[in-house]
Amino acid sequence: MNKKLTSSILLIVFGILCIIFKQELIRYLISGVGLSLIIFGIIDLTKDKTNNGIIEIVLGILVIAFSWLILEVCLLLIGISVLAYSIRKLTFAIKLTNHVDSIYKKVQLVAFPTLAVVLGILLIISRWAFVNAVFIIIGAVLILDGFSLLISKDS
């Protein structure tokens, strides 16, 4: 199998996994990182690197045990940041509309900050639904990218 075909198949498969598993994929990836840290820690312990081994094992356990809490806090902070920034931008855009004559330009000025406010609220209220939507979009893009690579003429 050539590289193009392999890359196409991997993109399509990973895209399908993103769509099917969505937020569960994060759990698998985080568990994989935590498990890898624990394995590396055990390997380091067998090589008489006691300090490194203990640190890696403890970090691996912490990553697995507290990853969801860390993700919740990060998503909440991102939502709050997006909301605060968007409100600031929306306030500025509304003030700027007083100096614009065209209704089209006024809508254009206010539309993006308004959508960003909605995005910030969604991130705060419904974090995991938002994460699921993002994974579906990422999966669709990966599948499209895989198919476009598959049918492209360059090698």
PDB file of C-alpha atoms in Angstrom:
ATOM      1  CA  MET A   1       0.000   0.000   0.000  1.00  0.00           C
ATOM      2  CA  ASN A   2       1.322   3.428  -0.869  1.00  0.00           C
ATOM      3  CA  LYS A   3       1.463   6.396   1.503  1.00  0.00           C
ATOM      4  CA  LYS A   4      -1.448   8.214  -0.131  1.00  0.00           C
ATOM      5  CA  LEU A   5      -3.806   5.272   0.271  1.00  0.00           C
ATOM      6  CA  THR A   6      -2.665   4.630   3.845  1.00  0.00           C
ATOM      7  CA  SER A   7      -3.088   8.298   4.784  1.00  0.00           C
ATOM      8  CA  SER A   8      -6.527   8.405   3.163  1.00  0.00           C
ATOM      9  CA  ILE A   9      -7.703   5.318   5.026  1.00  0.00           C
ATOM     10  CA  LEU A  10      -6.338   6.606   8.351  1.00  0.00           C
ATOM     11  CA  LEU A  11      -8.052   9.979   7.876  1.00  0.00           C
ATOM     12  CA  ILE A  12     -11.366   8.329   7.024  1.00  0.00           C
ATOM     13  CA  VAL A  13     -11.156   5.845   9.914  1.00  0.00           C
ATOM     14  CA  PHE A  14     -10.199   8.533  12.440  1.00  0.00           C
ATOM     15  CA  GLY A  15     -13.012  10.747  11.103  1.00  0.00           C
ATOM     16  CA  ILE A  16     -15.508   7.925  11.581  1.00  0.00           C
ATOM     17  CA  LEU A  17     -14.189   7.334  15.110  1.00  0.00           C
ATOM     18  CA  CYS A  18     -14.608  11.056  15.914  1.00  0.00           C
ATOM     19  CA  ILE A  19     -18.219  10.974  14.726  1.00  0.00           C
ATOM     20  CA  ILE A  20     -19.095   7.719  16.502  1.00  0.00           C
ATOM     21  CA  PHE A  21     -17.332   8.221  19.831  1.00  0.00           C
ATOM     22  CA  LYS A  22     -17.285  12.040  20.117  1.00  0.00           C
ATOM     23  CA  GLN A  23     -16.415  12.993  23.722  1.00  0.00           C
ATOM     24  CA  GLU A  24     -15.618   9.360  24.569  1.00  0.00           C
ATOM     25  CA  LEU A  25     -12.594   9.718  22.303  1.00  0.00           C
ATOM     26  CA  ILE A  26     -11.185  12.239  24.770  1.00  0.00           C
ATOM     27  CA  ARG A  27     -11.564   9.691  27.573  1.00  0.00           C
ATOM     28  CA  TYR A  28      -9.712   7.071  25.528  1.00  0.00           C
ATOM     29  CA  LEU A  29      -6.916   9.471  24.601  1.00  0.00           C
ATOM     30  CA  ILE A  30      -6.492  10.720  28.168  1.00  0.00           C
ATOM     31  CA  SER A  31      -6.551   7.180  29.542  1.00  0.00           C
ATOM     32  CA  GLY A  32      -3.931   6.251  26.959  1.00  0.00           C
ATOM     33  CA  VAL A  33      -1.706   9.130  28.078  1.00  0.00           C
ATOM     34  CA  GLY A  34      -2.151   8.202  31.742  1.00  0.00           C
ATOM     35  CA  LEU A  35      -1.490   4.520  31.044  1.00  0.00           C
ATOM     36  CA  SER A  36       1.598   5.403  29.004  1.00  0.00           C
ATOM     37  CA  LEU A  37       2.945   7.482  31.887  1.00  0.00           C
ATOM     38  CA  ILE A  38       2.399   4.575  34.276  1.00  0.00           C
ATOM     39  CA  ILE A  39       4.135   2.136  31.907  1.00  0.00           C
ATOM     40  CA  PHE A  40       7.073   4.506  31.418  1.00  0.00           C
ATOM     41  CA  GLY A  41       7.248   4.896  35.186  1.00  0.00           C
ATOM     42  CA  ILE A  42       7.404   1.134  35.689  1.00  0.00           C
ATOM     43  CA  ILE A  43      10.095   0.870  33.013  1.00  0.00           C
ATOM     44  CA  ASP A  44      12.093   3.615  34.716  1.00  0.00           C
ATOM     45  CA  LEU A  45      11.755   1.809  38.066  1.00  0.00           C
ATOM     46  CA  THR A  46      13.250  -1.321  36.503  1.00  0.00           C
ATOM     47  CA  LYS A  47      16.152   0.759  35.170  1.00  0.00           C
ATOM     48  CA  ASP A  48      16.929   2.131  38.660  1.00  0.00           C
ATOM     49  CA  LYS A  49      15.562   5.577  37.789  1.00  0.00           C
ATOM     50  CA  THR A  50      13.454   5.593  40.945  1.00  0.00           C
ATOM     51  CA  ASN A  51      12.613   9.302  41.102  1.00  0.00           C
ATOM     52  CA  ASN A  52      11.560   9.506  37.450  1.00  0.00           C
ATOM     53  CA  GLY A  53       9.574   6.292  37.752  1.00  0.00           C
ATOM     54  CA  ILE A  54       7.652   7.403  40.823  1.00  0.00           C
ATOM     55  CA  ILE A  55       6.895  10.818  39.302  1.00  0.00           C
ATOM     56  CA  GLU A  56       5.658   9.243  36.051  1.00  0.00           C
ATOM     57  CA  ILE A  57       3.477   6.714  37.861  1.00  0.00           C
ATOM     58  CA  VAL A  58       1.942   9.401  40.101  1.00  0.00           C
ATOM     59  CA  LEU A  59       1.352  11.700  37.105  1.00  0.00           C
ATOM     60  CA  GLY A  60      -0.239   8.830  35.184  1.00  0.00           C
ATOM     61  CA  ILE A  61      -2.616   8.089  38.053  1.00  0.00           C
ATOM     62  CA  LEU A  62      -3.467  11.798  38.444  1.00  0.00           C
ATOM     63  CA  VAL A  63      -4.089  12.185  34.707  1.00  0.00           C
ATOM     64  CA  ILE A  64      -6.482   9.244  34.706  1.00  0.00           C
ATOM     65  CA  ALA A  65      -8.190  10.175  37.987  1.00  0.00           C
ATOM     66  CA  PHE A  66      -8.668  13.926  37.507  1.00  0.00           C
ATOM     67  CA  SER A  67      -8.742  14.398  33.738  1.00  0.00           C
ATOM     68  CA  TRP A  68     -12.505  15.034  33.577  1.00  0.00           C
ATOM     69  CA  LEU A  69     -12.308  17.667  36.291  1.00  0.00           C
ATOM     70  CA  ILE A  70      -9.462  19.399  34.462  1.00  0.00           C
ATOM     71  CA  LEU A  71     -11.404  19.257  31.185  1.00  0.00           C
ATOM     72  CA  GLU A  72     -14.561  20.619  32.835  1.00  0.00           C
ATOM     73  CA  VAL A  73     -12.656  23.549  34.332  1.00  0.00           C
ATOM     74  CA  CYS A  74     -10.836  24.276  31.057  1.00  0.00           C
ATOM     75  CA  LEU A  75     -14.050  24.230  29.017  1.00  0.00           C
ATOM     76  CA  LEU A  76     -15.771  26.451  31.579  1.00  0.00           C
ATOM     77  CA  LEU A  77     -12.881  28.929  31.554  1.00  0.00           C
ATOM     78  CA  ILE A  78     -12.835  28.971  27.754  1.00  0.00           C
ATOM     79  CA  GLY A  79     -16.597  29.602  27.732  1.00  0.00           C
ATOM     80  CA  ILE A  80     -16.293  32.453  30.224  1.00  0.00           C
ATOM     81  CA  SER A  81     -13.392  33.975  28.274  1.00  0.00           C
ATOM     82  CA  VAL A  82     -15.227  33.749  24.944  1.00  0.00           C
ATOM     83  CA  LEU A  83     -18.358  35.248  26.490  1.00  0.00           C
ATOM     84  CA  ALA A  84     -16.508  38.152  28.145  1.00  0.00           C
ATOM     85  CA  TYR A  85     -14.503  38.923  25.000  1.00  0.00           C
ATOM     86  CA  SER A  86     -17.601  38.681  22.801  1.00  0.00           C
ATOM     87  CA  ILE A  87     -19.658  40.984  25.021  1.00  0.00           C
ATOM     88  CA  ARG A  88     -16.848  43.519  24.851  1.00  0.00           C
ATOM     89  CA  LYS A  89     -16.711  43.217  21.050  1.00  0.00           C
ATOM     90  CA  LEU A  90     -20.509  43.383  20.765  1.00  0.00           C
ATOM     91  CA  THR A  91     -20.642  46.537  22.892  1.00  0.00           C
ATOM     92  CA  PHE A  92     -18.004  48.141  20.669  1.00  0.00           C
ATOM     93  CA  ALA A  93     -19.826  47.012  17.497  1.00  0.00           C
ATOM     94  CA  ILE A  94     -23.133  48.453  18.723  1.00  0.00           C
ATOM     95  CA  LYS A  95     -21.464  51.799  19.446  1.00  0.00           C
ATOM     96  CA  LEU A  96     -19.877  51.687  15.991  1.00  0.00           C
ATOM     97  CA  THR A  97     -23.248  51.128  14.289  1.00  0.00           C
ATOM     98  CA  ASN A  98     -24.239  54.682  15.218  1.00  0.00           C
ATOM     99  CA  HIS A  99     -21.644  55.886  12.700  1.00  0.00           C
ATOM    100  CA  VAL A 100     -22.734  53.592   9.852  1.00  0.00           C
ATOM    101  CA  ASP A 101     -25.600  54.379   7.500  1.00  0.00           C
ATOM    102  CA  SER A 102     -26.178  51.056   5.771  1.00  0.00           C
ATOM    103  CA  ILE A 103     -28.331  48.466   7.553  1.00  0.00           C
ATOM    104  CA  TYR A 104     -26.264  45.754   5.857  1.00  0.00           C
ATOM    105  CA  LYS A 105     -23.071  47.167   7.401  1.00  0.00           C
ATOM    106  CA  LYS A 106     -24.743  47.430  10.824  1.00  0.00           C
ATOM    107  CA  VAL A 107     -25.824  43.786  10.691  1.00  0.00           C
ATOM    108  CA  GLN A 108     -22.372  42.831   9.462  1.00  0.00           C
ATOM    109  CA  LEU A 109     -20.751  44.641  12.406  1.00  0.00           C
ATOM    110  CA  VAL A 110     -22.995  43.034  15.028  1.00  0.00           C
ATOM    111  CA  ALA A 111     -23.435  39.505  13.592  1.00  0.00           C
ATOM    112  CA  PHE A 112     -20.094  37.923  14.474  1.00  0.00           C
ATOM    113  CA  PRO A 113     -19.898  39.235  18.056  1.00  0.00           C
ATOM    114  CA  THR A 114     -23.502  38.099  18.607  1.00  0.00           C
ATOM    115  CA  LEU A 115     -22.685  34.595  17.371  1.00  0.00           C
ATOM    116  CA  ALA A 116     -19.606  34.568  19.599  1.00  0.00           C
ATOM    117  CA  VAL A 117     -21.770  35.488  22.621  1.00  0.00           C
ATOM    118  CA  VAL A 118     -24.044  32.536  21.817  1.00  0.00           C
ATOM    119  CA  LEU A 119     -20.975  30.312  21.481  1.00  0.00           C
ATOM    120  CA  GLY A 120     -19.691  31.448  24.876  1.00  0.00           C
ATOM    121  CA  ILE A 121     -23.061  30.777  26.497  1.00  0.00           C
ATOM    122  CA  LEU A 122     -23.205  27.317  24.906  1.00  0.00           C
ATOM    123  CA  LEU A 123     -19.735  26.542  26.203  1.00  0.00           C
ATOM    124  CA  ILE A 124     -20.768  27.533  29.717  1.00  0.00           C
ATOM    125  CA  ILE A 125     -24.190  25.890  29.788  1.00  0.00           C
ATOM    126  CA  SER A 126     -23.723  22.836  27.608  1.00  0.00           C
ATOM    127  CA  ARG A 127     -20.018  22.099  27.394  1.00  0.00           C
ATOM    128  CA  TRP A 128     -20.216  18.450  26.402  1.00  0.00           C
ATOM    129  CA  ALA A 129     -22.882  18.957  23.749  1.00  0.00           C
ATOM    130  CA  PHE A 130     -20.584  21.579  22.258  1.00  0.00           C
ATOM    131  CA  VAL A 131     -17.621  19.175  22.428  1.00  0.00           C
ATOM    132  CA  ASN A 132     -19.729  16.511  20.699  1.00  0.00           C
ATOM    133  CA  ALA A 133     -20.631  18.962  17.926  1.00  0.00           C
ATOM    134  CA  VAL A 134     -16.973  19.884  17.474  1.00  0.00           C
ATOM    135  CA  PHE A 135     -16.001  16.204  17.221  1.00  0.00           C
ATOM    136  CA  ILE A 136     -18.705  15.603  14.612  1.00  0.00           C
ATOM    137  CA  ILE A 137     -17.412  18.547  12.577  1.00  0.00           C
ATOM    138  CA  ILE A 138     -13.805  17.361  12.942  1.00  0.00           C
ATOM    139  CA  GLY A 139     -14.850  13.851  11.922  1.00  0.00           C
ATOM    140  CA  ALA A 140     -16.684  15.118   8.840  1.00  0.00           C
ATOM    141  CA  VAL A 141     -13.693  17.238   7.812  1.00  0.00           C
ATOM    142  CA  LEU A 142     -11.314  14.292   8.287  1.00  0.00           C
ATOM    143  CA  ILE A 143     -13.545  12.016   6.195  1.00  0.00           C
ATOM    144  CA  LEU A 144     -13.811  14.623   3.434  1.00  0.00           C
ATOM    145  CA  ASP A 145     -10.061  15.177   3.567  1.00  0.00           C
ATOM    146  CA  GLY A 146      -9.449  11.433   3.360  1.00  0.00           C
ATOM    147  CA  PHE A 147     -11.729  11.042   0.332  1.00  0.00           C
ATOM    148  CA  SER A 148     -10.274  14.104  -1.393  1.00  0.00           C
ATOM    149  CA  LEU A 149      -6.768  12.722  -0.845  1.00  0.00           C
ATOM    150  CA  LEU A 150      -7.915   9.366  -2.173  1.00  0.00           C
ATOM    151  CA  ILE A 151      -9.309  10.793  -5.405  1.00  0.00           C
ATOM    152  CA  SER A 152      -6.622  13.453  -5.947  1.00  0.00           C
ATOM    153  CA  LYS A 153      -4.370  12.947  -8.958  1.00  0.00           C
ATOM    154  CA  ASP A 154      -1.045  13.984  -7.428  1.00  0.00           C
ATOM    155  CA  SER A 155       1.038  11.386  -5.720  1.00  0.00           C
TER     156      SER A 155
END
